[in-house]
XYZ file of C-alpha atoms in Angstrom:
223
model
C -28.639 -17.757 6.475
C -26.775 -18.818 9.603
C -23.758 -17.177 11.188
C -20.739 -16.480 8.992
C -17.264 -16.673 10.508
C -14.868 -16.749 7.556
C -13.867 -14.795 4.477
C -16.629 -12.910 2.690
C -16.796 -11.491 -0.852
C -18.997 -8.542 -1.774
C -19.461 -8.809 -5.519
C -20.220 -5.912 -7.804
C -22.801 -6.712 -10.476
C -22.626 -4.653 -13.680
C -19.368 -5.265 -15.516
C -18.212 -7.789 -12.904
C -20.501 -10.796 -12.402
C -22.825 -9.566 -15.166
C -21.013 -9.043 -18.468
C -23.012 -6.139 -19.858
C -20.414 -3.966 -21.596
C -22.353 -4.029 -24.874
C -25.549 -2.960 -23.130
C -23.735 -0.177 -21.262
C -22.168 1.335 -24.369
C -25.355 0.930 -26.384
C -27.431 2.665 -23.708
C -24.811 5.385 -23.220
C -24.763 6.229 -26.912
C -28.553 6.228 -27.043
C -28.565 8.722 -24.165
C -25.957 10.851 -25.935
C -28.007 10.877 -29.117
C -30.985 12.355 -27.272
C -28.825 15.385 -26.441
C -27.098 15.601 -29.811
C -23.743 14.280 -28.543
C -21.447 12.161 -30.695
C -21.282 8.418 -29.945
C -18.391 7.007 -27.923
C -16.420 3.795 -28.386
C -16.157 1.194 -25.642
C -12.409 1.863 -25.409
C -12.937 5.579 -24.820
C -15.724 4.853 -22.351
C -13.461 2.559 -20.311
C -10.658 5.146 -20.316
C -12.866 8.043 -19.159
C -15.627 6.519 -17.039
C -15.777 7.682 -13.418
C -18.144 8.149 -10.487
C -20.115 10.289 -9.796
C -21.426 9.788 -13.322
C -22.014 13.502 -14.088
C -18.216 13.910 -13.837
C -17.891 11.331 -16.612
C -20.156 13.439 -18.803
C -18.047 16.482 -17.908
C -14.983 14.718 -19.296
C -16.824 14.172 -22.562
C -18.652 17.501 -22.848
C -16.033 19.811 -21.362
C -18.528 20.903 -18.686
C -20.857 19.395 -16.142
C -24.313 18.678 -17.565
C -27.100 20.845 -16.250
C -29.624 19.214 -13.954
C -32.077 19.085 -16.857
C -29.497 17.472 -19.170
C -28.536 14.927 -16.514
C -32.168 13.999 -15.963
C -32.648 13.427 -19.710
C -29.445 11.394 -20.076
C -30.057 9.278 -17.005
C -33.655 8.494 -17.977
C -32.576 7.676 -21.541
C -29.752 5.453 -20.313
C -32.000 3.490 -17.963
C -34.629 3.033 -20.658
C -32.203 1.861 -23.342
C -30.174 -0.282 -20.934
C -33.306 -2.245 -20.121
C -33.796 -2.957 -23.819
C -30.198 -4.201 -24.255
C -29.844 -6.068 -20.946
C -31.702 -9.230 -21.847
C -29.013 -10.145 -24.385
C -26.308 -10.130 -21.705
C -25.121 -13.033 -19.581
C -22.930 -13.782 -16.577
C -19.192 -13.331 -17.008
C -17.251 -16.403 -18.122
C -16.740 -18.818 -15.246
C -18.817 -16.774 -12.788
C -21.285 -19.542 -11.963
C -18.503 -22.017 -11.133
C -16.630 -19.468 -9.012
C -19.733 -18.625 -7.008
C -20.499 -22.293 -6.410
C -16.909 -23.040 -5.454
C -16.691 -20.210 -2.922
C -19.974 -21.252 -1.346
C -19.102 -24.970 -1.253
C -15.895 -24.079 0.617
C -18.097 -22.763 3.424
C -17.490 -19.087 2.741
C -20.133 -16.407 2.307
C -20.762 -13.860 -0.432
C -23.177 -11.094 -1.312
C -23.938 -8.611 -4.083
C -23.936 -4.838 -3.763
C -24.760 -3.010 -6.978
C -25.568 0.527 -8.041
C -28.146 -0.974 -10.379
C -31.677 -0.380 -9.108
C -32.685 -2.859 -6.413
C -36.072 -3.655 -7.914
C -34.440 -4.561 -11.236
C -31.443 -6.366 -9.754
C -33.173 -8.882 -7.507
C -35.355 -10.547 -10.182
C -32.434 -10.526 -12.614
C -30.194 -12.414 -10.167
C -33.021 -14.840 -9.437
C -33.750 -15.338 -13.145
C -30.137 -16.300 -13.762
C -30.452 -19.037 -11.148
C -27.663 -17.884 -8.832
C -29.530 -16.280 -5.932
C -28.896 -19.209 -3.572
C -25.154 -18.461 -3.590
C -25.632 -15.147 -1.746
C -26.582 -14.307 1.811
C -27.699 -10.842 0.674
C -28.407 -9.043 -2.615
C -28.651 -5.241 -2.493
C -29.165 -2.855 -5.368
C -29.260 0.913 -5.365
C -32.122 2.718 -3.717
C -32.540 6.414 -4.374
C -31.088 8.531 -7.200
C -28.543 7.080 -9.617
C -25.122 8.452 -10.463
C -23.501 8.652 -7.026
C -20.787 6.756 -5.161
C -21.149 3.270 -3.674
C -19.533 4.178 -0.325
C -22.658 4.952 1.712
C -24.482 2.001 0.180
C -21.548 -0.167 1.301
C -21.915 1.096 4.873
C -25.546 -0.067 4.953
C -24.705 -3.349 3.222
C -21.967 -4.229 5.716
C -24.177 -3.214 8.637
C -26.751 -5.783 7.503
C -24.075 -8.419 6.923
C -22.725 -7.827 10.430
C -25.948 -9.357 11.739
C -24.800 -12.688 10.283
C -21.250 -12.388 11.621
C -19.502 -10.963 8.544
C -16.548 -8.790 9.562
C -15.191 -5.926 7.390
C -11.613 -7.011 8.102
C -12.333 -10.382 6.457
C -14.364 -8.927 3.601
C -13.122 -8.341 0.062
C -14.993 -6.285 -2.516
C -14.588 -7.508 -6.114
C -15.569 -4.925 -8.711
C -14.675 -3.323 -12.003
C -14.505 0.356 -10.990
C -12.224 2.503 -8.872
C -15.316 3.443 -6.867
C -15.516 -0.175 -5.637
C -12.078 0.236 -4.045
C -13.091 3.546 -2.480
C -16.251 1.965 -1.061
C -14.239 -0.935 0.380
C -11.758 1.425 1.994
C -14.644 3.435 3.456
C -15.785 0.431 5.530
C -12.381 -1.080 6.316
C -12.586 -3.910 3.766
C -10.120 -5.006 1.085
C -10.729 -4.793 -2.668
C -9.707 -6.456 -5.924
C -10.454 -4.760 -9.238
C -11.238 -6.604 -12.463
C -10.314 -5.235 -15.892
C -13.220 -6.806 -17.795
C -15.806 -4.119 -17.083
C -16.211 -0.347 -17.048
C -12.572 0.717 -16.504
C -9.396 -0.092 -18.380
C -6.310 -1.266 -16.468
C -4.660 2.157 -16.436
C -7.744 3.684 -14.801
C -7.870 0.966 -12.148
C -4.220 0.868 -11.166
C -4.445 4.292 -9.554
C -6.814 2.899 -6.918
C -3.964 1.289 -4.989
C -5.437 -2.221 -4.779
C -4.709 -5.455 -6.698
C -5.870 -5.388 -10.336
C -6.566 -8.652 -12.193
C -7.723 -9.693 -15.658
C -10.063 -12.571 -14.741
C -12.611 -13.264 -12.039
C -10.755 -16.466 -11.239
C -7.682 -14.436 -10.343
C -9.869 -12.067 -8.332
C -11.149 -14.918 -6.162
C -7.637 -16.253 -5.559
C -6.471 -12.801 -4.444
C -9.600 -12.340 -2.317
C -8.911 -15.593 -0.502
C -5.386 -14.409 0.289
C -6.466 -10.934 1.431
C -9.211 -12.228 3.713
C -7.324 -15.250 4.978
């Protein structure tokens, strides 16, 4: 991997590099159906979605799900998401942006709350793994915040010379900005994924409509 000395991007996966909105809403509604809940539109999902995920269900149900309900919904979501995922592809222009950032001599990595054992072969299967110095997915239970995962991710990146002060997290959720702040990094939020613009603007970081814009802002923030 070598030693990195310049700007670094930590990319989110779901809803950012990987355009899986249709799979997310399909799996969410399948999970709802198993508990007798009404389906939700993508627009309503993007307006209400939050982390930790049980709080999102509270917004929809009017109460927090019980542990038993959460276990059923989470298992159903993961099962149905896997069935929908194979129809999804990288976000428009993502491959070119990754290649361009790497060819400029800068480093990048992925940190996702998608399960690590599912993420790594998916990234490899899409032919983009060589662009990243590290790819980390979630280990442990789903539904929580990315902040502590970001601490571990940046600790590993530090071994190659990546510095938090020159690191920018690009993601599609307010939780990405919180995770960046937790480790002293910058963040740019992208409106093409799980949150609508109104939900993202409260995070206090730049909000953009394309990944191309996100990279331009990242270069400025880490420069």
